[in-house]
Tab-separated table of C-alpha atoms in Angstrom:
chain	number	residue	atom	x	y	z
T	1272	MET	CA	-58.430	1.496	-8.976
T	1273	THR	CA	-60.337	3.425	-6.346
T	1274	ILE	CA	-59.377	2.638	-2.743
T	1275	ASN	CA	-61.950	3.184	0.006
T	1276	ILE	CA	-60.631	2.740	3.572
T	1277	GLN	CA	-62.930	2.595	6.606
T	1278	TYR	CA	-62.083	2.316	10.274
T	1279	VAL	CA	-64.882	0.592	12.194
T	1280	LYS	CA	-65.180	1.907	15.770
T	1281	ILE	CA	-61.469	2.763	15.915
T	1282	LYS	CA	-59.455	5.916	15.310
T	1283	ALA	CA	-58.242	6.429	11.733
T	1284	SER	CA	-54.520	6.109	11.127
T	1285	GLU	CA	-52.886	8.041	8.296
T	1286	SER	CA	-49.787	5.822	8.326
T	1287	LEU	CA	-51.909	2.663	8.125
T	1288	SER	CA	-53.933	4.165	5.276
T	1289	LYS	CA	-50.729	4.954	3.375
T	1290	TYR	CA	-49.399	1.443	4.049
T	1291	VAL	CA	-52.483	-0.359	2.722
T	1292	THR	CA	-52.727	2.035	-0.245
T	1293	ARG	CA	-49.109	1.306	-1.198
T	1294	LYS	CA	-49.717	-2.466	-0.983
T	1295	LEU	CA	-52.922	-2.262	-3.036
T	1296	GLN	CA	-51.233	-0.127	-5.705
T	1297	LYS	CA	-48.730	-2.950	-6.225
T	1298	LEU	CA	-51.652	-5.306	-6.887
T	1299	ASP	CA	-53.175	-2.762	-9.259
T	1300	LYS	CA	-49.948	-2.682	-11.307
T	1301	ASN	CA	-50.132	-6.454	-11.812
T	1302	TYR	CA	-53.881	-6.600	-12.418
T	1303	ASP	CA	-54.963	-3.511	-14.351
T	1304	TRP	CA	-58.589	-4.671	-14.477
T	1305	LEU	CA	-59.184	-4.013	-10.758
T	1306	ILE	CA	-61.948	-1.449	-10.276
T	1307	ARG	CA	-62.225	-0.755	-6.553
T	1308	ALA	CA	-60.898	-1.899	-3.182
T	1309	ASP	CA	-62.971	-1.572	-0.009
T	1310	VAL	CA	-60.803	-1.902	3.094
T	1311	PHE	CA	-62.158	-2.275	6.628
T	1312	PHE	CA	-60.124	-2.160	9.822
T	1313	LYS	CA	-61.723	-3.501	13.010
T	1314	VAL	CA	-60.652	-4.442	16.517
T	1315	GLU	CA	-62.170	-7.509	18.119
T	1316	ASN	CA	-61.844	-8.403	21.780
T	1317	ASP	CA	-60.120	-11.734	21.504
T	1318	SER	CA	-58.779	-13.983	24.258
T	1319	SER	CA	-55.706	-14.721	22.129
T	1320	GLU	CA	-53.156	-12.028	21.330
T	1321	LYS	CA	-54.831	-11.365	17.998
T	1322	GLY	CA	-57.837	-9.133	17.387
T	1323	ASN	CA	-56.722	-6.642	14.729
T	1324	ILE	CA	-58.823	-7.431	11.677
T	1325	CYS	CA	-58.289	-6.300	8.098
T	1326	GLU	CA	-60.971	-7.068	5.514
T	1327	ILE	CA	-60.548	-6.229	1.836
T	1328	GLU	CA	-63.113	-6.654	-0.917
T	1329	LEU	CA	-61.976	-6.159	-4.510
T	1330	SER	CA	-64.382	-5.198	-7.287
T	1331	LEU	CA	-63.384	-6.501	-10.701
T	1332	PRO	CA	-65.059	-8.023	-13.756
T	1333	GLY	CA	-67.082	-11.016	-12.548
T	1334	PRO	CA	-67.702	-11.849	-8.892
T	1335	LYS	CA	-66.020	-9.760	-6.188
T	1336	ILE	CA	-63.033	-11.164	-4.322
T	1337	PHE	CA	-62.867	-11.010	-0.518
T	1338	ALA	CA	-60.223	-11.827	2.094
T	1339	MET	CA	-59.686	-11.068	5.773
T	1340	SER	CA	-57.039	-11.635	8.422
T	1341	ASN	CA	-57.018	-11.456	12.199
T	1342	GLU	CA	-53.511	-10.757	13.503
T	1343	LYS	CA	-51.502	-9.166	16.342
T	1344	ASN	CA	-51.210	-5.858	14.482
T	1345	PHE	CA	-52.815	-4.265	11.457
T	1346	GLU	CA	-49.679	-4.277	9.292
T	1347	VAL	CA	-49.404	-8.071	9.519
T	1348	ALA	CA	-53.157	-8.380	8.907
T	1349	VAL	CA	-52.854	-6.218	5.761
T	1350	LYS	CA	-49.929	-8.299	4.497
T	1351	GLU	CA	-51.791	-11.599	5.057
T	1352	THR	CA	-55.016	-10.305	3.507
T	1353	ILE	CA	-53.249	-9.036	0.387
T	1354	SER	CA	-51.359	-12.316	0.102
T	1355	ASP	CA	-54.701	-14.182	0.129
T	1356	LEU	CA	-56.090	-11.788	-2.489
T	1357	SER	CA	-53.031	-12.335	-4.706
T	1358	VAL	CA	-53.710	-16.073	-4.777
T	1359	GLN	CA	-57.341	-15.461	-5.730
T	1360	LEU	CA	-56.349	-12.930	-8.402
T	1361	LYS	CA	-53.878	-15.377	-9.975
T	1362	LYS	CA	-56.672	-17.951	-10.224
T	1363	ARG	CA	-59.042	-15.364	-11.734
T	1364	LYS	CA	-56.396	-14.283	-14.256
T	1365	ALA	CA	-55.892	-17.931	-15.260
T	1366	GLN	CA	-59.656	-18.253	-15.804
T	1367	PHE	CA	-59.678	-15.091	-17.978
T	1368	THR	CA	-56.785	-16.445	-20.032
T	1369	LYS	CA	-58.465	-19.836	-20.431
T	1370	GLN	CA	-61.732	-18.181	-21.553
T	1371	ARG	CA	-59.924	-16.028	-24.142
T	1372	ILE	CA	-58.094	-19.036	-25.582
T	1373	SER	CA	-61.264	-21.120	-25.890
T	1374	SER	CA	-63.207	-18.253	-27.532
């Protein structure tokens, strides 16, 4: 899987890039049919304590999968976003399995 990380109007962070890459590689081990991950980090001026946004779009066979989180810090946002993606990937894997059985 190719991982493309972009920082939108904020300074790039090598440690954050390594963190999200490590988390995405774990997903890639479980789902070997992932093609590409596009990761976007943004900061939004928010009246609450949140405002650190992580968006991840996964390219895979069929429609793309997308998730985003808005949290206090980027590490928590990455964790939440990947958790959401895991749920979607499990559903997609179940659909693949169901299609193979019915074929």
